[in-house]
Coordinates of C-alpha atoms in Angstrom, one line a residue:
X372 CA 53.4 72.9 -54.3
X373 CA 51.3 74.4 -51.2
X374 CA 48.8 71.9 -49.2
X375 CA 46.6 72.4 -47.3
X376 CA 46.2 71.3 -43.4
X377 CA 44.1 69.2 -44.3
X378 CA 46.6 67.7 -47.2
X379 CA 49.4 67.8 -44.6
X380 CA 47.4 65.6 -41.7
X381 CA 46.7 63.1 -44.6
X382 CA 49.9 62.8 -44.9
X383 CA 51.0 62.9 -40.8
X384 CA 53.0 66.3 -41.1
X385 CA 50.4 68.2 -39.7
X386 CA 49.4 66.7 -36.5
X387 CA 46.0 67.8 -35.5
X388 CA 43.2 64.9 -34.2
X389 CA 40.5 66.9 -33.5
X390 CA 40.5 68.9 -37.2
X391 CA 40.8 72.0 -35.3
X392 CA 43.1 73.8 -37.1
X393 CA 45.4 73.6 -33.9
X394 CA 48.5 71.0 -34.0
X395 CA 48.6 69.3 -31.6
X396 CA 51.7 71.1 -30.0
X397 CA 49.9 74.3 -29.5
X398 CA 46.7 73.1 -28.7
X399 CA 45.0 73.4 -25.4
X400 CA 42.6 70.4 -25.9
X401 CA 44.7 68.2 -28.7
X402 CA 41.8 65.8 -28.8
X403 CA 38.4 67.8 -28.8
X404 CA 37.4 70.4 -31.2
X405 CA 38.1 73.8 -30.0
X406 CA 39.7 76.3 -32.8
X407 CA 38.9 79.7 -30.9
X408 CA 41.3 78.1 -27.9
X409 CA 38.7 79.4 -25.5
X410 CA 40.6 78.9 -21.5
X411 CA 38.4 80.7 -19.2
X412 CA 40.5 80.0 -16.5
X413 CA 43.8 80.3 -17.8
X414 CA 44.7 77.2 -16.8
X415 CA 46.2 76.2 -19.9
X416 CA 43.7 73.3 -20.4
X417 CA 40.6 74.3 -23.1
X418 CA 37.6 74.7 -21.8
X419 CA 35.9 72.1 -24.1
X420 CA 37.8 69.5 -22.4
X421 CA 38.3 71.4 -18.6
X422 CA 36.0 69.6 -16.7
X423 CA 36.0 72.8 -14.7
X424 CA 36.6 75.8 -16.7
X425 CA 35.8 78.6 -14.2
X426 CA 38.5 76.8 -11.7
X427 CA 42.1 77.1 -12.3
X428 CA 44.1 73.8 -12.2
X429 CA 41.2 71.9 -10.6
X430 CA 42.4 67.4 -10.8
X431 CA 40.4 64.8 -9.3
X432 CA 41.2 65.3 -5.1
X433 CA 43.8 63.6 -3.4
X434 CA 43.8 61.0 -0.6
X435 CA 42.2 62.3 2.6
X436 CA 45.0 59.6 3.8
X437 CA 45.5 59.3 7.5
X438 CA 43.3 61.8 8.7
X439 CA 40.4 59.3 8.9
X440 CA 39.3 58.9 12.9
X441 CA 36.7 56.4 13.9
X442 CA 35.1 56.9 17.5
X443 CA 32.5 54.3 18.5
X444 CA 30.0 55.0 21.3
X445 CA 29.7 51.8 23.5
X446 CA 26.2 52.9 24.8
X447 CA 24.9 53.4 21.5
X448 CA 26.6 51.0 19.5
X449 CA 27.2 54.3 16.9
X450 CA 30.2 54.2 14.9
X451 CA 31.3 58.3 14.0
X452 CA 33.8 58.6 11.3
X453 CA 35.4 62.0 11.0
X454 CA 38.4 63.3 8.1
X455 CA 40.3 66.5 7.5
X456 CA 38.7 68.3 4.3
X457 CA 41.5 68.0 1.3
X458 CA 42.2 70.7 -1.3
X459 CA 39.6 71.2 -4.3
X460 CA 37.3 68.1 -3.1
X461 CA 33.4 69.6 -3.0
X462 CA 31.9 66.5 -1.2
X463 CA 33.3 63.2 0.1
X464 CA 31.9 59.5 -0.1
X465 CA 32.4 57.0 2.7
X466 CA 32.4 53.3 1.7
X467 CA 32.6 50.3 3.8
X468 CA 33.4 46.6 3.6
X469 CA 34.3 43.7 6.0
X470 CA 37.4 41.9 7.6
X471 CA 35.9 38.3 8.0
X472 CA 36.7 36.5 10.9
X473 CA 39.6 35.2 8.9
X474 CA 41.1 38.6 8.4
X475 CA 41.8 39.9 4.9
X476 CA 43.8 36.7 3.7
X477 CA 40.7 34.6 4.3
X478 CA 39.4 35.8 0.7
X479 CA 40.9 35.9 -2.6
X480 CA 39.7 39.5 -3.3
X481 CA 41.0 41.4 0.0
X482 CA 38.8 44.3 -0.8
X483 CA 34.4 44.1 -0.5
X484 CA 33.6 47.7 0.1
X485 CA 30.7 49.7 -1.4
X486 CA 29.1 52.8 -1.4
X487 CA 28.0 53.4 2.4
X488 CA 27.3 57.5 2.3
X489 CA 27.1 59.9 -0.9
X490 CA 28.0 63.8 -0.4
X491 CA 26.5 64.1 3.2
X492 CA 23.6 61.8 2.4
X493 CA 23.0 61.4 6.2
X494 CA 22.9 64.9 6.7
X495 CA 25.5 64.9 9.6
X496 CA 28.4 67.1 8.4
X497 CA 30.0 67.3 5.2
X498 CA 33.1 65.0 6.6
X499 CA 31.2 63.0 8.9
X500 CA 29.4 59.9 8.2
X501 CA 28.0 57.4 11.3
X502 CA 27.4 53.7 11.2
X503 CA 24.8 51.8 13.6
X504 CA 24.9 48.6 12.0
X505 CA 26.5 45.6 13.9
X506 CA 29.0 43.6 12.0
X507 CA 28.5 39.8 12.1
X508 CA 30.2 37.9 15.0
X509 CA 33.8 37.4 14.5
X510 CA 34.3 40.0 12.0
X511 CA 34.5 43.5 11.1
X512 CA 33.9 46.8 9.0
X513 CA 36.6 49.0 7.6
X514 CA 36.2 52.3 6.1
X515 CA 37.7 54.0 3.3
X516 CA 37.0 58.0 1.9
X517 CA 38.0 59.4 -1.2
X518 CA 37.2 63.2 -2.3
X519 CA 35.0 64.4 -5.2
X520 CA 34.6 67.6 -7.5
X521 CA 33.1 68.0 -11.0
X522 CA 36.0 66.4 -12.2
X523 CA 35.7 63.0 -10.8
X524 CA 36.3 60.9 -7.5
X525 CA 39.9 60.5 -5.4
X526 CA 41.7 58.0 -4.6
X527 CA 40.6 55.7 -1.5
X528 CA 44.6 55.7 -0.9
X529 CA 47.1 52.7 -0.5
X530 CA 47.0 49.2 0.7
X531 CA 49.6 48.7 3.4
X532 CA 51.6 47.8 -0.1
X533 CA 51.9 50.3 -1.7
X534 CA 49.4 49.4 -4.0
X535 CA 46.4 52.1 -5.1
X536 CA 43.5 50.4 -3.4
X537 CA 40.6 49.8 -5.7
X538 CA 37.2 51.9 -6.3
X539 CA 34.6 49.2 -6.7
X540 CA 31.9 49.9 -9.4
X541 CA 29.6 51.2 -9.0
X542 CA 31.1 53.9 -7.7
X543 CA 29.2 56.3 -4.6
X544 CA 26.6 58.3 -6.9
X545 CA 25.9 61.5 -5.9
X546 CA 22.9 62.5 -4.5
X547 CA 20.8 65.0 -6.5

């Protein structure tokens, strides 16, 4: 008796979620639709499912991790944040919470920031974002920046446990 694919996925011997054509094994994108296997970048990954098909290997960016430097100008009050570019990010997104006066501990959720600059929005530099705002008495702002490409945003790094810190929704949108 000869089945078809079609028989043979009915009956889970031919694996193939996307009705392709392609199992699974030897497909590029097992779960969207691509039978001509088209990889523009030879990155292995299909380009119906590469969120950037013209750039080999291109993930979400990394941490920018400990390169963050914060200098603030007494006179002015001017907080200038500065960070080393990381591999395959195209723009970077500052956010910005507070330490109350209690510190971290004082709050059941240790982590308040938001979006504070999308992609250069200030128009300072590309990994540069400044801050004029006073915090209230007794407390203070932190900063966190994560990468972003067409494939999505990086990580804002690792509390000082080890554990991924979290990206609040919304997340920084990028300016037009």
């Amino acid at each position: 008796v000869d089945l078809t694919r079609a028989q043979l996925r009915d009956v889970g011997w031919f694996d193939d979620p996307d009705l392709d054509g392609i199992a699974s094994g030897n497909d590029n994108c097992p779960l969207v639709a691509n039978g001509n296997q088209a990889d523009g970048d030879s990155d292995s990954i299909g380009d119906a499912c590469d969120c950037a098909p013209s750039t080999p290997g291109t993930p979400t960016p990394g941490s920018v991790g400990g390169s963050v430097q914060v200098v603030n100008d007494v006179m002015t009050g001017v907080a200038t944040l500065s960070w080393s570019t990381i591999p395959v990010a195209t723009k970077y997104n500052s956010y910005r919470g507070t330490i109350p006066a209690a510190l971290m501990a004082g709050r059941a959720q240790p982590y308040d920031h938001g979006c504070f600059e999308s992609a250069d929005a200030g128009g300072n530099g590309a990994t540069i974002s400044t801050d004029g705002s006073k915090p209230a008495t007794g407390t203070a702002y932190y900063y966190v920046i994560d990468g972003e490409n067409g494939c999505g945003e990086g990580s804002l790094g690792s509390a000082s446990n080890g554990s991924p810190r979290p990206n609040g929704s919304p997340l920084c949108p990028t300016p037009p």
